Every structure is written in structure tokens, then in C-alpha cells.
Short mmCIF file of the C-alpha atoms (twelve columns), coordinates in Angstrom:
data_MODEL
# 
_entry.id   MODEL 
# 
loop_
_atom_site.group_PDB 
_atom_site.id 
_atom_site.type_symbol 
_atom_site.label_atom_id 
_atom_site.label_alt_id 
_atom_site.label_comp_id 
_atom_site.label_asym_id 
_atom_site.label_seq_id 
_atom_site.Cartn_x 
_atom_site.Cartn_y 
_atom_site.Cartn_z 
_atom_site.pdbx_PDB_model_num 
ATOM 1   C CA . MET A 1   97.970  118.817 96.181  1 
ATOM 2   C CA . THR A 2   95.871  116.916 93.674  1 
ATOM 3   C CA . HIS A 3   97.057  114.423 91.074  1 
ATOM 4   C CA . GLU A 4   96.375  117.084 88.449  1 
ATOM 5   C CA . ASP A 5   98.603  119.579 90.306  1 
ATOM 6   C CA . LEU A 6   101.425 117.037 90.378  1 
ATOM 7   C CA . LYS A 7   101.039 116.239 86.681  1 
ATOM 8   C CA . ARG A 8   101.169 119.931 85.767  1 
ATOM 9   C CA . ILE A 9   104.407 120.381 87.703  1 
ATOM 10  C CA . GLN A 10  105.918 117.192 86.290  1 
ATOM 11  C CA . SER A 11  104.949 117.972 82.712  1 
ATOM 12  C CA . TYR A 12  106.914 121.218 82.481  1 
ATOM 13  C CA . ARG A 13  109.865 121.152 80.082  1 
ATOM 14  C CA . GLY A 14  112.118 124.135 79.595  1 
ATOM 15  C CA . TYR A 15  115.359 125.635 80.800  1 
ATOM 16  C CA . PRO A 16  115.798 127.058 83.360  1 
ATOM 17  C CA . ALA A 17  113.335 125.235 85.619  1 
ATOM 18  C CA . LEU A 18  114.144 126.252 89.192  1 
ATOM 19  C CA . SER A 19  113.225 124.019 92.145  1 
ATOM 20  C CA . LEU A 20  113.626 125.032 95.791  1 
ATOM 21  C CA . ARG A 21  113.054 122.811 98.807  1 
ATOM 22  C CA . VAL A 22  113.101 124.281 102.297 1 
ATOM 23  C CA . ARG A 23  112.479 122.822 105.738 1 
ATOM 24  C CA . THR A 24  109.570 124.480 107.518 1 
ATOM 25  C CA . HIS A 25  107.779 123.869 110.810 1 
ATOM 26  C CA . ARG A 26  104.210 123.710 112.058 1 
ATOM 27  C CA . ARG A 27  104.855 125.061 115.528 1 
ATOM 28  C CA . MET A 28  106.780 127.690 117.425 1 
ATOM 29  C CA . PRO A 29  109.507 128.334 118.343 1 
ATOM 30  C CA . GLU A 30  111.060 126.384 115.429 1 
ATOM 31  C CA . ALA A 31  108.821 128.127 112.881 1 
ATOM 32  C CA . GLN A 32  110.279 131.533 113.763 1 
ATOM 33  C CA . GLN A 33  113.307 130.852 111.572 1 
ATOM 34  C CA . ASP A 34  111.333 129.651 108.530 1 
ATOM 35  C CA . PRO A 35  111.145 133.072 106.791 1 
ATOM 36  C CA . THR A 36  114.904 133.472 107.155 1 
ATOM 37  C CA . ARG A 37  115.537 129.966 105.814 1 
ATOM 38  C CA . LEU A 38  113.552 130.645 102.660 1 
ATOM 39  C CA . LYS A 39  115.094 134.085 102.204 1 
ATOM 40  C CA . ASN A 40  118.598 132.608 102.410 1 
ATOM 41  C CA . LEU A 41  117.638 129.873 99.948  1 
ATOM 42  C CA . ILE A 42  116.353 132.484 97.487  1 
ATOM 43  C CA . ARG A 43  119.684 134.290 97.686  1 
ATOM 44  C CA . HIS A 44  121.461 130.978 97.070  1 
ATOM 45  C CA . ALA A 45  119.205 130.317 94.073  1 
ATOM 46  C CA . GLU A 46  120.205 133.679 92.620  1 
ATOM 47  C CA . LYS A 47  123.874 132.770 92.999  1 
ATOM 48  C CA . VAL A 48  123.393 129.338 91.405  1 
ATOM 49  C CA . MET A 49  121.554 130.779 88.399  1 
ATOM 50  C CA . LEU A 50  124.232 133.414 87.796  1 
ATOM 51  C CA . GLU A 51  126.938 130.748 88.040  1 
ATOM 52  C CA . ARG A 52  125.095 128.814 85.325  1 
ATOM 53  C CA . GLU A 53  125.416 131.920 83.134  1 
ATOM 54  C CA . ILE A 54  121.665 132.391 82.908  1 
ATOM 55  C CA . SER A 55  120.853 135.877 81.648  1 
ATOM 56  C CA . SER A 56  120.578 138.560 84.303  1 
ATOM 57  C CA . ALA A 57  117.094 139.493 83.048  1 
ATOM 58  C CA . VAL A 58  115.813 135.940 83.629  1 
ATOM 59  C CA . VAL A 59  117.508 135.751 87.023  1 
ATOM 60  C CA . HIS A 60  115.982 139.085 88.035  1 
ATOM 61  C CA . ASP A 61  112.522 137.909 86.938  1 
ATOM 62  C CA . TYR A 62  112.747 134.643 88.880  1 
ATOM 63  C CA . ILE A 63  114.159 136.186 92.046  1 
ATOM 64  C CA . SER A 64  111.653 139.062 91.996  1 
ATOM 65  C CA . ARG A 65  108.775 136.592 91.899  1 
ATOM 66  C CA . LEU A 66  110.338 134.538 94.679  1 
ATOM 67  C CA . ASP A 67  110.785 137.644 96.825  1 
ATOM 68  C CA . LEU A 68  107.121 138.546 96.266  1 
ATOM 69  C CA . PHE A 69  106.105 134.994 97.171  1 
ATOM 70  C CA . HIS A 70  108.191 135.263 100.352 1 
ATOM 71  C CA . ARG A 71  106.439 138.485 101.368 1 
ATOM 72  C CA . GLN A 72  102.937 137.185 100.674 1 
ATOM 73  C CA . LEU A 73  103.264 133.710 102.204 1 
ATOM 74  C CA . ASP A 74  101.185 133.180 105.349 1 
ATOM 75  C CA . TRP A 75  103.814 131.739 107.670 1 
ATOM 76  C CA . ARG A 76  101.233 130.749 110.284 1 
ATOM 77  C CA . TYR A 77  99.921  127.791 108.296 1 
ATOM 78  C CA . LEU A 78  102.921 125.888 106.983 1 
ATOM 79  C CA . ASP A 79  103.715 122.208 107.237 1 
ATOM 80  C CA . GLU A 80  107.012 120.316 107.606 1 
ATOM 81  C CA . GLY A 81  108.371 121.045 104.131 1 
ATOM 82  C CA . LEU A 82  107.905 123.550 101.319 1 
ATOM 83  C CA . CYS A 83  108.665 123.063 97.612  1 
ATOM 84  C CA . VAL A 84  108.666 126.041 95.245  1 
ATOM 85  C CA . PHE A 85  108.875 125.738 91.451  1 
ATOM 86  C CA . VAL A 86  109.690 128.681 89.179  1 
ATOM 87  C CA . ALA A 87  109.855 128.852 85.387  1 
ATOM 88  C CA . ALA A 88  109.070 131.340 82.656  1 
ATOM 89  C CA . GLY A 89  105.735 132.926 83.547  1 
ATOM 90  C CA . ARG A 90  104.890 130.551 86.387  1 
ATOM 91  C CA . LEU A 91  105.421 129.894 90.077  1 
ATOM 92  C CA . ALA A 92  103.909 126.951 91.947  1 
ATOM 93  C CA . TRP A 93  104.361 125.820 95.511  1 
ATOM 94  C CA . VAL A 94  103.372 122.800 97.566  1 
ATOM 95  C CA . MET A 95  103.443 122.195 101.316 1 
ATOM 96  C CA . LEU A 96  104.544 118.722 102.384 1 
ATOM 97  C CA . PRO A 97  103.679 116.906 105.630 1 
ATOM 98  C CA . GLU A 98  107.249 115.674 106.143 1 
ATOM 99  C CA . PRO A 99  110.689 117.351 106.282 1 
ATOM 100 C CA . VAL A 100 112.745 117.894 103.129 1 
ATOM 101 C CA . GLU A 101 116.430 118.494 102.540 1 
ATOM 102 C CA . GLU A 102 117.079 122.135 101.664 1 
ATOM 103 C CA . THR A 103 118.068 122.212 98.008  1 
ATOM 104 C CA . VAL A 104 118.282 124.467 94.968  1 
ATOM 105 C CA . VAL A 105 118.177 122.710 91.585  1 
ATOM 106 C CA . VAL A 106 118.265 124.218 88.096  1 
ATOM 107 C CA . GLY A 107 117.394 121.949 85.182  1 
ATOM 108 C CA . GLU A 108 115.074 121.348 82.255  1 
ATOM 109 C CA . THR A 109 112.416 119.833 84.536  1 
ATOM 110 C CA . PHE A 110 111.340 120.414 88.107  1 
ATOM 111 C CA . LEU A 111 112.645 118.243 90.934  1 
ATOM 112 C CA . THR A 112 109.524 116.395 92.069  1 
ATOM 113 C CA . ARG A 113 110.804 113.297 93.863  1 
ATOM 114 C CA . ASP A 114 109.638 114.582 97.250  1 
ATOM 115 C CA . LEU A 115 106.196 115.320 95.841  1 
ATOM 116 C CA . VAL A 116 105.919 111.879 94.281  1 
ATOM 117 C CA . ARG A 117 107.141 110.165 97.445  1 
ATOM 118 C CA . VAL A 118 104.707 112.067 99.632  1 
ATOM 119 C CA . ALA A 119 101.887 111.530 97.132  1 
ATOM 120 C CA . SER A 120 102.536 107.794 97.407  1 
ATOM 121 C CA . ARG A 121 102.886 107.710 101.181 1 
ATOM 122 C CA . THR A 122 100.093 110.197 101.728 1 
ATOM 123 C CA . PRO A 123 97.044  108.873 99.912  1 
ATOM 124 C CA . ARG A 124 94.689  111.028 97.935  1 
ATOM 125 C CA . TYR A 125 91.055  110.093 98.414  1 
ATOM 126 C CA . HIS A 126 87.460  111.251 98.193  1 
ATOM 127 C CA . LEU A 127 85.048  111.635 101.091 1 
ATOM 128 C CA . LEU A 128 81.291  111.772 100.643 1 
ATOM 129 C CA . VAL A 129 79.397  113.083 103.680 1 
ATOM 130 C CA . LEU A 130 75.827  111.832 103.352 1 
ATOM 131 C CA . SER A 131 72.956  113.877 104.740 1 
ATOM 132 C CA . GLU A 132 69.191  114.091 104.356 1 
ATOM 133 C CA . GLN A 133 69.529  117.796 103.595 1 
ATOM 134 C CA . THR A 134 72.897  118.534 101.947 1 
ATOM 135 C CA . THR A 135 75.439  115.914 100.894 1 
ATOM 136 C CA . ARG A 136 78.996  117.237 100.685 1 
ATOM 137 C CA . TRP A 137 82.016  116.094 98.660  1 
ATOM 138 C CA . PHE A 138 85.616  116.437 99.863  1 
ATOM 139 C CA . GLN A 139 89.032  115.879 98.321  1 
ATOM 140 C CA . GLY A 140 91.526  114.440 100.787 1 
ATOM 141 C CA . TRP A 141 95.307  114.291 100.914 1 
ATOM 142 C CA . GLY A 142 96.541  112.699 104.117 1 
ATOM 143 C CA . ARG A 143 95.073  114.692 106.989 1 
ATOM 144 C CA . ARG A 144 94.050  117.575 104.741 1 
ATOM 145 C CA . LEU A 145 90.494  117.824 103.454 1 
ATOM 146 C CA . SER A 146 88.986  120.487 101.247 1 
ATOM 147 C CA . GLU A 147 85.350  120.684 100.225 1 
ATOM 148 C CA . GLU A 148 84.658  120.648 96.511  1 
ATOM 149 C CA . THR A 149 82.019  122.816 94.922  1 
ATOM 150 C CA . GLY A 150 81.066  121.730 91.450  1 
ATOM 151 C CA . HIS A 151 80.216  118.532 89.583  1 
ATOM 152 C CA . GLY A 152 76.845  118.569 91.346  1 
ATOM 153 C CA . PHE A 153 78.141  119.075 94.896  1 
ATOM 154 C CA . PRO A 154 77.155  120.100 97.468  1 
ATOM 155 C CA . MET A 155 73.920  118.342 96.552  1 
ATOM 156 C CA . GLU A 156 70.691  119.616 98.053  1 
ATOM 157 C CA . ASN A 157 67.719  117.372 98.744  1 
ATOM 158 C CA . HIS A 158 64.901  119.636 97.596  1 
ATOM 159 C CA . GLU A 159 62.228  117.074 98.387  1 
ATOM 160 C CA . ASP A 160 63.294  116.073 101.867 1 
ATOM 161 C CA . SER A 161 59.884  116.272 103.537 1 
ATOM 162 C CA . HIS A 162 59.084  113.159 105.533 1 
ATOM 163 C CA . ASP A 163 55.337  113.758 105.158 1 
ATOM 164 C CA . PRO A 164 53.431  112.483 102.116 1 
ATOM 165 C CA . PRO A 165 52.025  115.227 99.902  1 
ATOM 166 C CA . GLU A 166 48.342  116.050 99.997  1 
ATOM 167 C CA . GLY A 167 46.333  113.432 98.128  1 
ATOM 168 C CA . PHE A 168 48.940  110.703 98.704  1 
ATOM 169 C CA . ASN A 169 47.510  107.209 99.318  1 
ATOM 170 C CA . LYS A 170 46.338  107.314 102.920 1 
ATOM 171 C CA . GLY A 171 47.068  103.636 103.352 1 
ATOM 172 C CA . VAL A 172 50.807  104.124 102.919 1 
ATOM 173 C CA . ASP A 173 52.924  104.471 106.032 1 
ATOM 174 C CA . PRO A 174 54.528  107.956 106.110 1 
ATOM 175 C CA . LYS A 175 57.792  106.301 107.173 1 
ATOM 176 C CA . SER A 176 57.781  104.258 103.972 1 
ATOM 177 C CA . TYR A 177 57.259  107.427 101.984 1 
ATOM 178 C CA . ALA A 178 60.145  109.141 103.776 1 
ATOM 179 C CA . ASN A 179 62.400  106.153 103.163 1 
ATOM 180 C CA . GLU A 180 61.511  106.166 99.464  1 
ATOM 181 C CA . ARG A 181 62.362  109.875 99.218  1 
ATOM 182 C CA . SER A 182 65.725  109.189 100.894 1 
ATOM 183 C CA . LYS A 183 66.343  106.275 98.535  1 
ATOM 184 C CA . VAL A 184 65.713  108.483 95.494  1 
ATOM 185 C CA . PHE A 185 68.083  111.131 96.845  1 
ATOM 186 C CA . MET A 186 70.836  108.619 97.662  1 
ATOM 187 C CA . ARG A 187 70.467  107.128 94.189  1 
ATOM 188 C CA . ARG A 188 71.001  110.574 92.702  1 
ATOM 189 C CA . VAL A 189 74.025  111.115 94.960  1 
ATOM 190 C CA . ALA A 190 75.546  107.757 93.959  1 
ATOM 191 C CA . GLU A 191 75.078  108.386 90.242  1 
ATOM 192 C CA . THR A 192 76.613  111.863 90.487  1 
ATOM 193 C CA . ALA A 193 79.543  110.546 92.541  1 
ATOM 194 C CA . ARG A 194 80.174  107.765 90.022  1 
ATOM 195 C CA . ALA A 195 80.290  110.259 87.155  1 
ATOM 196 C CA . HIS A 196 82.570  112.567 89.149  1 
ATOM 197 C CA . ILE A 197 85.092  109.869 90.037  1 
ATOM 198 C CA . ASN A 198 84.916  108.295 86.571  1 
ATOM 199 C CA . ASN A 199 88.068  106.163 86.183  1 
ATOM 200 C CA . GLU A 200 90.088  107.716 89.002  1 
ATOM 201 C CA . GLN A 201 91.878  105.245 91.230  1 
ATOM 202 C CA . ALA A 202 91.601  107.343 94.393  1 
ATOM 203 C CA . PRO A 203 89.465  105.523 96.986  1 
ATOM 204 C CA . LEU A 204 86.062  106.750 98.078  1 
ATOM 205 C CA . PHE A 205 85.109  106.902 101.761 1 
ATOM 206 C CA . VAL A 206 81.582  107.548 102.968 1 
ATOM 207 C CA . ALA A 207 80.402  109.161 106.204 1 
ATOM 208 C CA . GLY A 208 76.831  109.278 107.454 1 
ATOM 209 C CA . VAL A 209 74.180  107.523 109.496 1 
ATOM 210 C CA . ASP A 210 73.821  103.799 108.851 1 
ATOM 211 C CA . ARG A 211 70.421  104.128 107.176 1 
ATOM 212 C CA . LEU A 212 71.711  106.533 104.519 1 
ATOM 213 C CA . GLN A 213 74.853  104.478 103.983 1 
ATOM 214 C CA . ALA A 214 72.743  101.370 103.362 1 
ATOM 215 C CA . LEU A 215 70.615  103.233 100.808 1 
ATOM 216 C CA . TYR A 216 73.733  104.611 99.119  1 
ATOM 217 C CA . ARG A 217 75.321  101.159 98.875  1 
ATOM 218 C CA . GLU A 218 72.206  99.774  97.174  1 
ATOM 219 C CA . THR A 219 73.001  101.915 94.141  1 
ATOM 220 C CA . ALA A 220 76.771  102.357 94.363  1 
ATOM 221 C CA . GLY A 221 77.640  98.785  95.339  1 
ATOM 222 C CA . GLU A 222 80.014  97.582  98.053  1 
ATOM 223 C CA . ASP A 223 83.060  97.629  95.771  1 
ATOM 224 C CA . ALA A 224 82.708  101.372 95.216  1 
ATOM 225 C CA . ILE A 225 83.397  102.168 98.889  1 
ATOM 226 C CA . SER A 226 86.824  101.758 100.498 1 
ATOM 227 C CA . GLY A 227 85.789  102.610 104.055 1 
ATOM 228 C CA . SER A 228 83.165  104.400 106.092 1 
ATOM 229 C CA . LEU A 229 82.375  106.429 109.199 1 
ATOM 230 C CA . SER A 230 79.085  105.897 110.986 1 
ATOM 231 C CA . GLY A 231 77.272  108.878 112.485 1 
ATOM 232 C CA . ASN A 232 75.894  112.314 111.756 1 
ATOM 233 C CA . PHE A 233 78.640  114.563 110.354 1 
ATOM 234 C CA . ASP A 234 76.483  117.407 109.029 1 
ATOM 235 C CA . GLU A 235 78.198  120.019 111.202 1 
ATOM 236 C CA . HIS A 236 81.758  118.672 111.129 1 
ATOM 237 C CA . SER A 237 84.527  120.874 109.749 1 
ATOM 238 C CA . PRO A 238 87.051  119.549 107.197 1 
ATOM 239 C CA . HIS A 239 89.667  119.287 109.949 1 
ATOM 240 C CA . GLU A 240 87.327  117.298 112.216 1 
ATOM 241 C CA . LEU A 241 86.352  114.999 109.357 1 
ATOM 242 C CA . ALA A 242 89.991  114.374 108.417 1 
ATOM 243 C CA . GLU A 243 90.898  113.456 111.990 1 
ATOM 244 C CA . ALA A 244 87.936  111.098 112.315 1 
ATOM 245 C CA . LEU A 245 88.649  109.437 108.971 1 
ATOM 246 C CA . SER A 246 92.402  109.044 109.469 1 
ATOM 247 C CA . PRO A 247 92.285  105.473 110.919 1 
ATOM 248 C CA . GLU A 248 90.120  104.285 108.016 1 
ATOM 249 C CA . VAL A 249 92.496  105.795 105.453 1 
ATOM 250 C CA . GLU A 250 95.486  104.194 107.182 1 
ATOM 251 C CA . ARG A 251 93.807  100.776 107.146 1 
ATOM 252 C CA . TRP A 252 93.059  101.131 103.455 1 
ATOM 253 C CA . GLN A 253 96.633  102.187 102.685 1 
ATOM 254 C CA . GLN A 254 98.167  99.259  104.573 1 
ATOM 255 C CA . ALA A 255 95.838  96.813  102.843 1 
ATOM 256 C CA . ARG A 256 96.730  98.289  99.459  1 
ATOM 257 C CA . ARG A 257 100.468 97.920  100.112 1 
ATOM 258 C CA . ARG A 258 99.983  94.282  101.102 1 
ATOM 259 C CA . THR A 259 97.863  93.549  98.038  1 
ATOM 260 C CA . VAL A 260 100.335 95.183  95.642  1 
ATOM 261 C CA . LEU A 261 103.309 93.395  97.203  1 
ATOM 262 C CA . GLU A 262 101.553 90.022  97.048  1 
ATOM 263 C CA . ARG A 263 100.705 90.603  93.395  1 
ATOM 264 C CA . PHE A 264 104.311 91.578  92.627  1 
ATOM 265 C CA . GLN A 265 105.627 88.429  94.276  1 
ATOM 266 C CA . GLU A 266 103.236 86.380  92.136  1 
ATOM 267 C CA . VAL A 267 104.280 87.923  88.804  1 
ATOM 268 C CA . LYS A 268 107.966 88.623  89.478  1 
ATOM 269 C CA . GLY A 269 110.066 86.789  86.922  1 
ATOM 270 C CA . THR A 270 107.159 86.340  84.505  1 
ATOM 271 C CA . ARG A 271 106.172 88.520  81.556  1 
ATOM 272 C CA . ASN A 272 103.923 90.468  83.935  1 
ATOM 273 C CA . GLY A 273 106.585 91.482  86.448  1 
ATOM 274 C CA . VAL A 274 110.169 92.749  86.406  1 
ATOM 275 C CA . ALA A 275 112.749 93.693  89.036  1 
ATOM 276 C CA . GLY A 276 115.962 95.683  88.814  1 
ATOM 277 C CA . LEU A 277 116.786 99.219  87.738  1 
ATOM 278 C CA . ARG A 278 117.486 98.618  84.041  1 
ATOM 279 C CA . GLU A 279 114.591 96.230  83.501  1 
ATOM 280 C CA . VAL A 280 112.131 98.555  85.204  1 
ATOM 281 C CA . GLY A 281 113.576 101.567 83.369  1 
ATOM 282 C CA . GLU A 282 112.969 99.940  79.991  1 
ATOM 283 C CA . ALA A 283 109.406 98.970  80.911  1 
ATOM 284 C CA . ALA A 284 108.661 102.497 82.172  1 
ATOM 285 C CA . ALA A 285 109.853 104.068 78.916  1 
ATOM 286 C CA . MET A 286 107.512 101.750 76.982  1 
ATOM 287 C CA . ALA A 287 104.560 102.742 79.236  1 
ATOM 288 C CA . ARG A 288 104.222 99.111  80.321  1 
ATOM 289 C CA . VAL A 289 104.308 99.767  84.076  1 
ATOM 290 C CA . ASP A 290 100.969 99.514  85.821  1 
ATOM 291 C CA . THR A 291 102.378 99.726  89.364  1 
ATOM 292 C CA . LEU A 292 105.922 100.635 90.387  1 
ATOM 293 C CA . LEU A 293 107.253 99.390  93.735  1 
ATOM 294 C CA . VAL A 294 110.203 101.269 95.265  1 
ATOM 295 C CA . GLU A 295 112.005 100.935 98.577  1 
ATOM 296 C CA . SER A 296 111.946 104.405 100.092 1 
ATOM 297 C CA . PRO A 297 115.705 105.057 100.581 1 
ATOM 298 C CA . PHE A 298 116.712 103.594 97.198  1 
ATOM 299 C CA . SER A 299 118.590 106.174 95.114  1 
ATOM 300 C CA . VAL A 300 120.991 105.836 92.169  1 
ATOM 301 C CA . SER A 301 123.015 108.648 90.590  1 
ATOM 302 C CA . GLY A 302 123.230 108.695 86.819  1 
ATOM 303 C CA . SER A 303 121.072 109.438 83.804  1 
ATOM 304 C CA . TYR A 304 117.870 108.004 82.390  1 
ATOM 305 C CA . ASP A 305 116.453 108.398 78.892  1 
ATOM 306 C CA . ARG A 306 112.658 108.504 79.205  1 
ATOM 307 C CA . GLU A 307 112.179 107.610 75.551  1 
ATOM 308 C CA . THR A 308 114.518 104.619 75.226  1 
ATOM 309 C CA . GLY A 309 114.701 103.531 78.858  1 
ATOM 310 C CA . ARG A 310 118.506 103.533 78.811  1 
ATOM 311 C CA . VAL A 311 120.043 103.771 82.287  1 
ATOM 312 C CA . VAL A 312 123.590 104.992 82.904  1 
ATOM 313 C CA . THR A 313 124.739 104.926 86.525  1 
ATOM 314 C CA . VAL A 314 127.512 107.036 88.032  1 
ATOM 315 C CA . ALA A 315 129.581 105.668 90.894  1 
ATOM 316 C CA . ASN A 316 129.633 107.871 93.970  1 
ATOM 317 C CA . GLY A 317 127.446 110.445 92.258  1 
ATOM 318 C CA . GLY A 318 125.550 113.021 94.244  1 
ATOM 319 C CA . GLU A 319 122.792 115.530 93.744  1 
ATOM 320 C CA . SER A 320 124.014 118.529 91.781  1 
ATOM 321 C CA . ASP A 321 122.685 121.999 91.105  1 
ATOM 322 C CA . MET A 322 121.993 121.015 87.519  1 
ATOM 323 C CA . ALA A 323 119.279 118.693 86.229  1 
ATOM 324 C CA . PRO A 324 118.181 115.958 88.657  1 
ATOM 325 C CA . ASP A 325 120.590 113.036 88.516  1 
ATOM 326 C CA . ASP A 326 118.603 110.482 90.496  1 
ATOM 327 C CA . VAL A 327 117.695 107.665 88.107  1 
ATOM 328 C CA . VAL A 328 115.023 106.357 90.479  1 
ATOM 329 C CA . ASP A 329 113.410 109.794 90.568  1 
ATOM 330 C CA . GLU A 330 113.347 109.912 86.776  1 
ATOM 331 C CA . ILE A 331 111.759 106.459 86.512  1 
ATOM 332 C CA . VAL A 332 109.156 107.309 89.154  1 
ATOM 333 C CA . GLU A 333 108.177 110.473 87.288  1 
ATOM 334 C CA . THR A 334 108.049 108.614 83.970  1 
ATOM 335 C CA . VAL A 335 105.687 105.997 85.388  1 
ATOM 336 C CA . MET A 336 103.347 108.622 86.825  1 
ATOM 337 C CA . GLU A 337 103.399 110.699 83.638  1 
ATOM 338 C CA . ARG A 338 102.252 107.631 81.709  1 
ATOM 339 C CA . GLY A 339 99.376  106.763 83.977  1 
ATOM 340 C CA . GLY A 340 101.050 104.255 86.299  1 
ATOM 341 C CA . ASN A 341 100.867 103.982 90.073  1 
ATOM 342 C CA . VAL A 342 103.776 104.227 92.507  1 
ATOM 343 C CA . VAL A 343 103.955 102.547 95.914  1 
ATOM 344 C CA . PHE A 344 106.863 103.058 98.320  1 
ATOM 345 C CA . TYR A 345 107.980 100.476 100.874 1 
ATOM 346 C CA . GLN A 346 110.379 100.333 103.769 1 
ATOM 347 C CA . ASP A 347 113.911 99.144  103.071 1 
ATOM 348 C CA . GLY A 348 114.090 95.378  102.570 1 
ATOM 349 C CA . ARG A 349 110.407 94.750  101.825 1 
ATOM 350 C CA . LEU A 350 111.112 93.920  98.166  1 
ATOM 351 C CA . ALA A 351 113.508 91.111  99.114  1 
ATOM 352 C CA . GLY A 352 116.654 92.589  97.603  1 
ATOM 353 C CA . ALA A 353 115.096 94.018  94.461  1 
ATOM 354 C CA . SER A 354 114.878 97.648  95.732  1 
ATOM 355 C CA . ILE A 355 112.730 98.456  92.687  1 
ATOM 356 C CA . GLY A 356 110.215 96.370  90.762  1 
ATOM 357 C CA . ALA A 357 107.138 96.692  88.602  1 
ATOM 358 C CA . ILE A 358 103.853 94.996  87.824  1 
ATOM 359 C CA . LEU A 359 103.365 95.315  84.070  1 
ATOM 360 C CA . ARG A 360 100.295 96.055  81.996  1 
ATOM 361 C CA . TYR A 361 101.298 93.600  79.276  1 
# 
């Protein structure tokens, strides 16, 4: 799942928007029951929609598409959770690397809290695999990597000969010539990568032999690289690359959490930082939130107006089959819709605040 995928799902507005969450499994024998779980949830979704007095034609359309999705899904390659989103003329689905609570929700928007939480816990990143011949570009999400084709990648080095051309100055060391050719290629790679990333905040990791990494850094700069793998990875598969890179990504993620928390502690109580549900809700509605900090189990039933920031809490409320009633979920989605970042923490890390924000202004 890319950030663009998440934004498309979050941006939908229209009734009825149907969200299904089902627990799935990676391995047998638990995975044997996954098709039955989803089938039962589809039947429950049909019942919920009819109870909401949604027209039978709409219900039939939604359930028919869900049944087709059920038949076509490759059950061999699932993860720990599956989210399915259905609306007029569309069906989207996302696999999640952690379990979800089985739920059917009908509302004016899709229920995306699990996606947002996983997107925060499971970092999205870029991986550039440097090579003298073909440099490859990958999009990463946790332990999943997929190679991108486009935006100049994969990039071929069409002048990768280590030997000087005929007529080249005989006094020049061929190794110097080869190094210059590599430098030109790495400069082209760095410039293309910079244009591709543009203003994205996803980190960039680089894999390749030390010599190529040094040449790449000369153009890209140290600040452009969040971590690296040393070695020749020309023949590595996406799965092998993801496994090798995992410790580097984890180190980056832990460092980012520490940095964000330290910054929040510095600005909390000033005009650049707020804590508390209502204060954060107001700032989110005004698009003032640069980074939202949330303790992972924090949840509040009620309603949230994304335009005014007004928060109304409901004592002892619970998740219903109607529109999502988790105020925290609504604030998280609002922040992400308006270009902010979200970072989740373990319970107690925010020193009693449960939710806080670093503000843009």
C-alpha cells in the first residue's frame, strides 16, 4: 500500500461506503478457514445493509462484487489481516501485516484506522540498488518490496566499458577512466532519484558496493540517505532485499520516533505544540498539525467535525455498524488528508497526554 493508495481510500465521500475487516493467516492450518471467514462476513455485510434500508439493487451490486472478489482472491498469499472497501463503482482491498478485529461498517467514509495505524508503524520507504550495469528502484512497505518501472528506472548504464575508447589519451590510467564513467552514471542516478522523490518524506535507503555508494553520495549528499547496505545486490530478489534491509529500516524508525518525541516535549505548551483531544482536534481541522503523536490503544467514542474541529465524546460508546465513531480515528485521518504525519507510540510514552501534536504555525 502506497501513501497515494491510502489517500484515495480516505478521500472517498458517499453513502453507503462499506468497510470489511477480516482476520487472515499466513500459514496453514490456520489459513484454511480464511475463505469461510470472509464469506461469512460478506453475508453479515448483506444483512447490515438491508437493516439500514439501503436499496436492494445497491445491496445486490455490492454483494455481487464481494462474492466475485472472494472467488478470485489468491488465498495462498495473504497476510495477517485483510481490509476490503466497497462503494459505488469501486472495490479496493489491502493486506495488513498484523491482525484486525472482524468488523462490518457502513458509513459515508471508509473505516481506515487500521490502515493508518499500520502505515505509521510499518514505514514506507524507497530503496535504490546501485549497480554498474542496471540500477533498480524499489518501493518498500515494511517487509514488502516491489520494483518500480518508470521515472527513469531501472536505469541502464549504456557506457559501462572500463576501457578507454580508441584515441583516448594514452597517458591516462584506464582505472581512472572507468571511475569517471561510474561517477557520471551515479550522478545521473542521483539526479533522477532526487526528481522522483521530490518532496516526499519517505526515507531513501541505498544498497551497493562501497565504491558506488561513495560516488552516489558525492552528488546526492549524506542527508539524502537514511541508511545503507554494503555489497553486491544485483541478483537479489525483492524478498531477499527486504529481509536484508529490515534492520536498517527498524533503526531508522526507532530514531525517528525518538526525534519526534523529543521535539514534542520541547514545544508542548507553546504555540508550536498542543496536547489533549479537543486542542489537537481544533488544530487538525485548521490544517496546523505537522506531526500527530498518538498512543496506540487510545480510543474515544463520539463525533468529530473535520471543518470546525468540534469534538463531542460519548460515555461508554462503542463501535457501531454506522459511520465510524472513533474521534481519534477521525482526527488521524484529518491530519493525513491535510498533509501531516502520524506517529504511534506505546501506552504511556506521551506522559499522560495520550494524543499531542507538533504544529506548523
